[in-house]
Amino acid sequence: MDVARQVFVLLSVLVVYWGFERCEASSGKFGFEVHHMFSDKVKQSLGLDDIVPETGSLEYFKVLAHRDRLIRGRGLASNNEETPITFDKGNLTVSIKLLGALYYANISVGTPPSSFLVALDTGSDLFWLPCNCGTTCIRDLEDVGVLQSVPLNLYTPNASTTSSNIRCSDKRCFGSRKCSSPASICPYQVSYSNSTATTGTLVQDVLHLATDDEDLKPVKANVTLGCGQKQTGLLRRNISVNGVLGLGIKDYSVPSLLAKANITANSFSMCFGRVIGIVGRINFGDKGYTDQEETPFISVAPSTAYGVNVTGVSVGRDPIDVGFFAKFDTGSSFTHLLEPAYGDLTTAFDDLVDDKRRPVDPKVPFEFCYDLSPNTRSIKFPLVEMTFVGGGKIMLNNPFFTARTQEGNVMYCLGVLKSVDLKINVIGQNFLAGYRVVFDRERMILGWKPSLCFEDESLESTTPPPPEIETVAPSPTVSAPSPTSPPPVISATPPPFDPPNSTGGAASLIPVTSQLLLLLPLLAFL
């Protein structure tokens, strides 16, 4: 995705979540604090003055015109017999670095609607929101390090006319063993780690959706919802502070409820931005493309997650004799591998990297980090490819992340961690960058296809490229070598450095040793 598209999409997302609705209960209406995506307030707060076109300039109008083509692009080679649906605020998702680099969406719940910025997690099932939680709730993103004040809504069941409690006698009460009586309100507790959990009671309310087409027909879905009265650990610091939307396979997850109510097909898709997130999209009822690659889901007790069997891995086109079971988890920022897969992959990767490897820092869990030579504009790293049952392959577009050393130099680390506490292999969202991934629960198939997320790939050959905007340094781009080219490497241009006091983006650099340690809490969540 070029700079013009990244600027438009990222700013559009942040403008939406900036004006995060200050809900008004009267007459079922709610208001917005609206900022134009090229307004001074948005540009200054994001620290992006240098890459946003000047108001009224030719580039300004080119990008605005390109916006219309982007948001009206539709896939023409889809398997869908019916129109997929998405959230009524749109299918846009954003990976927010300061909130754990997980993917978030702006959703509406209740009557009158109230908006929430929830993490999208295929590794958990329950949809929960902060609710009647006193001091354990985060009420403003400013409290977790975002420079701009962004007030967050809290869910209040009594304020929604469509909310009702779920009793212990109800079959939806999955925590019934903790009930004091059949007539009591059903309690729940979801633990993400030893220290991070949400506890509360179950309710039913309306999730506001819309058809993902030009009509934008409204759809209301009754969902099981956790009223999160107590959050602990990372949920009180900087991870999923405004709720989690569970996308797992249990019968109380949102995709399960939508399919059971015949609102959509039992399938959904997520698209992951190529530059380790930034922006993506989500659609319910999406069955993917006819030419996508696929592999069957494997259910291995006690895991009920979206599991797959990896039959092979190659690094620099040289095969590694490993095979393993892993789960696809959008709630994991990085990929976790057990031995021997971890050692075999990282060692093969290290053998083909020309840059100098940094000494292992016991304070940092990433063992394979490298110094980029001064004045070097590109990073060369080995092509890594995973093969799954059925022969489908995923080439890793961006398996590393970049950072700045204390000396001010650029370093990059392989985003793979040794799985110790998790006791399972996890393919995190960093390995999904640049793909549209379909979770087809009807056929029990995982499908994927390379995607730019916000362009109609079927029109690539006939649609002229968008205008380019000059920047000091382009955003990271990755291009795979052709099948006949000998060098087993991919080149990527490192992203520009974060300006001082900038909130940055998913592609920006993080000072190592001090701020790199901020990544540690992310490893324990989901």
Short mmCIF file of N, CA and C in Angstrom, two decimals, residues 246-301:
data_model
loop_
_atom_site.label_atom_id
_atom_site.label_comp_id
_atom_site.label_asym_id
_atom_site.label_seq_id
_atom_site.Cartn_x
_atom_site.Cartn_y
_atom_site.Cartn_z
N GLY A 246 -15.00 -11.21 21.14
CA GLY A 246 -14.54 -12.57 20.92
C GLY A 246 -15.00 -13.12 19.59
N LEU A 247 -14.05 -13.64 18.82
CA LEU A 247 -14.33 -14.21 17.50
C LEU A 247 -14.08 -15.71 17.46
N GLY A 248 -14.02 -16.34 18.65
CA GLY A 248 -13.72 -17.75 18.73
C GLY A 248 -14.87 -18.63 18.25
N ILE A 249 -14.74 -19.93 18.50
CA ILE A 249 -15.69 -20.88 17.90
C ILE A 249 -16.79 -21.34 18.85
N LYS A 250 -16.75 -20.95 20.11
CA LYS A 250 -17.79 -21.39 21.04
C LYS A 250 -19.12 -20.73 20.69
N ASP A 251 -20.21 -21.30 21.20
CA ASP A 251 -21.53 -20.90 20.74
C ASP A 251 -21.96 -19.52 21.23
N TYR A 252 -21.21 -18.90 22.12
CA TYR A 252 -21.57 -17.55 22.57
C TYR A 252 -20.67 -16.48 21.97
N SER A 253 -19.77 -16.85 21.05
CA SER A 253 -18.98 -15.83 20.35
C SER A 253 -19.86 -15.11 19.34
N VAL A 254 -19.45 -13.93 18.91
CA VAL A 254 -20.26 -13.14 17.99
C VAL A 254 -20.50 -13.86 16.66
N PRO A 255 -19.49 -14.44 16.00
CA PRO A 255 -19.77 -15.15 14.75
C PRO A 255 -20.76 -16.30 14.94
N SER A 256 -20.66 -17.02 16.06
CA SER A 256 -21.58 -18.13 16.31
C SER A 256 -23.00 -17.62 16.45
N LEU A 257 -23.18 -16.53 17.18
CA LEU A 257 -24.52 -15.98 17.40
C LEU A 257 -25.13 -15.45 16.11
N LEU A 258 -24.32 -14.81 15.27
CA LEU A 258 -24.83 -14.29 13.99
C LEU A 258 -25.27 -15.43 13.08
N ALA A 259 -24.49 -16.51 13.06
CA ALA A 259 -24.86 -17.65 12.21
C ALA A 259 -26.09 -18.36 12.75
N LYS A 260 -26.18 -18.52 14.07
CA LYS A 260 -27.32 -19.20 14.66
C LYS A 260 -28.61 -18.44 14.40
N ALA A 261 -28.54 -17.12 14.36
CA ALA A 261 -29.72 -16.29 14.10
C ALA A 261 -29.99 -16.13 12.61
N ASN A 262 -29.22 -16.82 11.76
CA ASN A 262 -29.36 -16.74 10.29
C ASN A 262 -29.18 -15.32 9.77
N ILE A 263 -28.36 -14.55 10.46
CA ILE A 263 -28.05 -13.20 10.00
C ILE A 263 -26.95 -13.25 8.94
N THR A 264 -25.99 -14.15 9.13
CA THR A 264 -24.92 -14.32 8.15
C THR A 264 -24.58 -15.79 8.04
N ALA A 265 -23.78 -16.09 7.01
CA ALA A 265 -23.19 -17.42 6.93
C ALA A 265 -22.20 -17.59 8.08
N ASN A 266 -21.90 -18.81 8.42
CA ASN A 266 -21.02 -19.09 9.55
C ASN A 266 -19.56 -18.96 9.12
N SER A 267 -19.18 -17.73 8.81
CA SER A 267 -17.84 -17.46 8.32
C SER A 267 -17.56 -15.97 8.48
N PHE A 268 -16.30 -15.62 8.60
CA PHE A 268 -15.92 -14.20 8.62
C PHE A 268 -14.50 -14.06 8.12
N SER A 269 -14.14 -12.86 7.74
CA SER A 269 -12.79 -12.60 7.24
C SER A 269 -12.19 -11.40 7.95
N MET A 270 -10.88 -11.42 8.07
CA MET A 270 -10.12 -10.27 8.55
C MET A 270 -8.97 -10.03 7.58
N CYS A 271 -8.74 -8.77 7.28
CA CYS A 271 -7.62 -8.41 6.42
C CYS A 271 -6.60 -7.65 7.27
N PHE A 272 -5.34 -8.00 7.09
CA PHE A 272 -4.27 -7.43 7.91
C PHE A 272 -3.35 -6.59 7.03
N GLY A 273 -3.17 -5.33 7.40
CA GLY A 273 -2.32 -4.44 6.63
C GLY A 273 -0.92 -5.01 6.47
N ARG A 274 -0.32 -4.75 5.34
CA ARG A 274 0.96 -5.37 5.02
C ARG A 274 2.09 -4.88 5.91
N VAL A 275 1.99 -3.65 6.39
CA VAL A 275 3.06 -3.08 7.21
C VAL A 275 2.76 -3.37 8.68
N ILE A 276 2.80 -4.63 9.05
CA ILE A 276 2.55 -5.08 10.41
C ILE A 276 1.33 -4.40 10.99
N GLY A 277 0.26 -4.47 10.27
CA GLY A 277 -0.99 -3.96 10.80
C GLY A 277 -1.37 -2.62 10.23
N ILE A 278 -1.32 -1.58 11.04
CA ILE A 278 -1.83 -0.25 10.78
C ILE A 278 -3.33 -0.30 10.52
N VAL A 279 -3.74 -0.74 9.33
CA VAL A 279 -5.17 -0.78 9.06
C VAL A 279 -5.56 -2.10 8.41
N GLY A 280 -6.82 -2.45 8.55
CA GLY A 280 -7.35 -3.67 7.95
C GLY A 280 -8.85 -3.56 7.87
N ARG A 281 -9.53 -4.69 7.76
CA ARG A 281 -10.98 -4.68 7.71
C ARG A 281 -11.52 -6.03 8.16
N ILE A 282 -12.81 -6.06 8.51
CA ILE A 282 -13.46 -7.28 8.97
C ILE A 282 -14.85 -7.35 8.36
N ASN A 283 -15.26 -8.57 7.96
CA ASN A 283 -16.59 -8.79 7.41
C ASN A 283 -17.13 -10.12 7.92
N PHE A 284 -18.37 -10.12 8.38
CA PHE A 284 -19.03 -11.34 8.82
C PHE A 284 -19.81 -11.93 7.63
N GLY A 285 -19.81 -13.26 7.54
CA GLY A 285 -20.49 -13.91 6.43
C GLY A 285 -19.65 -13.99 5.18
N ASP A 286 -18.40 -13.56 5.26
CA ASP A 286 -17.51 -13.55 4.10
C ASP A 286 -16.89 -14.93 3.95
N LYS A 287 -17.07 -15.54 2.77
CA LYS A 287 -16.51 -16.86 2.49
C LYS A 287 -15.26 -16.80 1.63
N GLY A 288 -14.79 -15.61 1.35
CA GLY A 288 -13.52 -15.48 0.66
C GLY A 288 -13.62 -15.53 -0.84
N TYR A 289 -12.47 -15.75 -1.47
CA TYR A 289 -12.36 -15.78 -2.92
C TYR A 289 -12.32 -17.22 -3.43
N THR A 290 -12.65 -17.38 -4.69
CA THR A 290 -12.62 -18.71 -5.29
C THR A 290 -11.20 -19.23 -5.46
N ASP A 291 -10.22 -18.35 -5.56
CA ASP A 291 -8.85 -18.78 -5.82
C ASP A 291 -7.95 -18.65 -4.61
N GLN A 292 -8.52 -18.58 -3.42
CA GLN A 292 -7.70 -18.47 -2.23
C GLN A 292 -7.07 -19.82 -1.88
N GLU A 293 -5.98 -19.78 -1.13
CA GLU A 293 -5.37 -21.00 -0.62
C GLU A 293 -6.07 -21.39 0.68
N GLU A 294 -6.09 -22.70 0.98
CA GLU A 294 -6.88 -23.17 2.11
C GLU A 294 -6.17 -24.30 2.85
N THR A 295 -6.56 -24.46 4.10
CA THR A 295 -6.15 -25.61 4.90
C THR A 295 -7.25 -25.91 5.91
N PRO A 296 -7.46 -27.18 6.27
CA PRO A 296 -8.55 -27.48 7.21
C PRO A 296 -8.20 -27.09 8.63
N PHE A 297 -9.23 -26.70 9.40
CA PHE A 297 -9.05 -26.49 10.83
C PHE A 297 -8.88 -27.84 11.51
N ILE A 298 -8.02 -27.84 12.50
CA ILE A 298 -7.79 -29.05 13.30
C ILE A 298 -8.14 -28.72 14.75
N SER A 299 -9.02 -29.51 15.33
CA SER A 299 -9.40 -29.30 16.73
C SER A 299 -8.67 -30.32 17.59
N VAL A 300 -7.80 -29.83 18.46
CA VAL A 300 -7.02 -30.68 19.33
C VAL A 300 -7.33 -30.33 20.77
N ALA A 301 -7.91 -31.26 21.53
CA ALA A 301 -8.25 -31.00 22.93
C ALA A 301 -6.97 -30.74 23.73
#
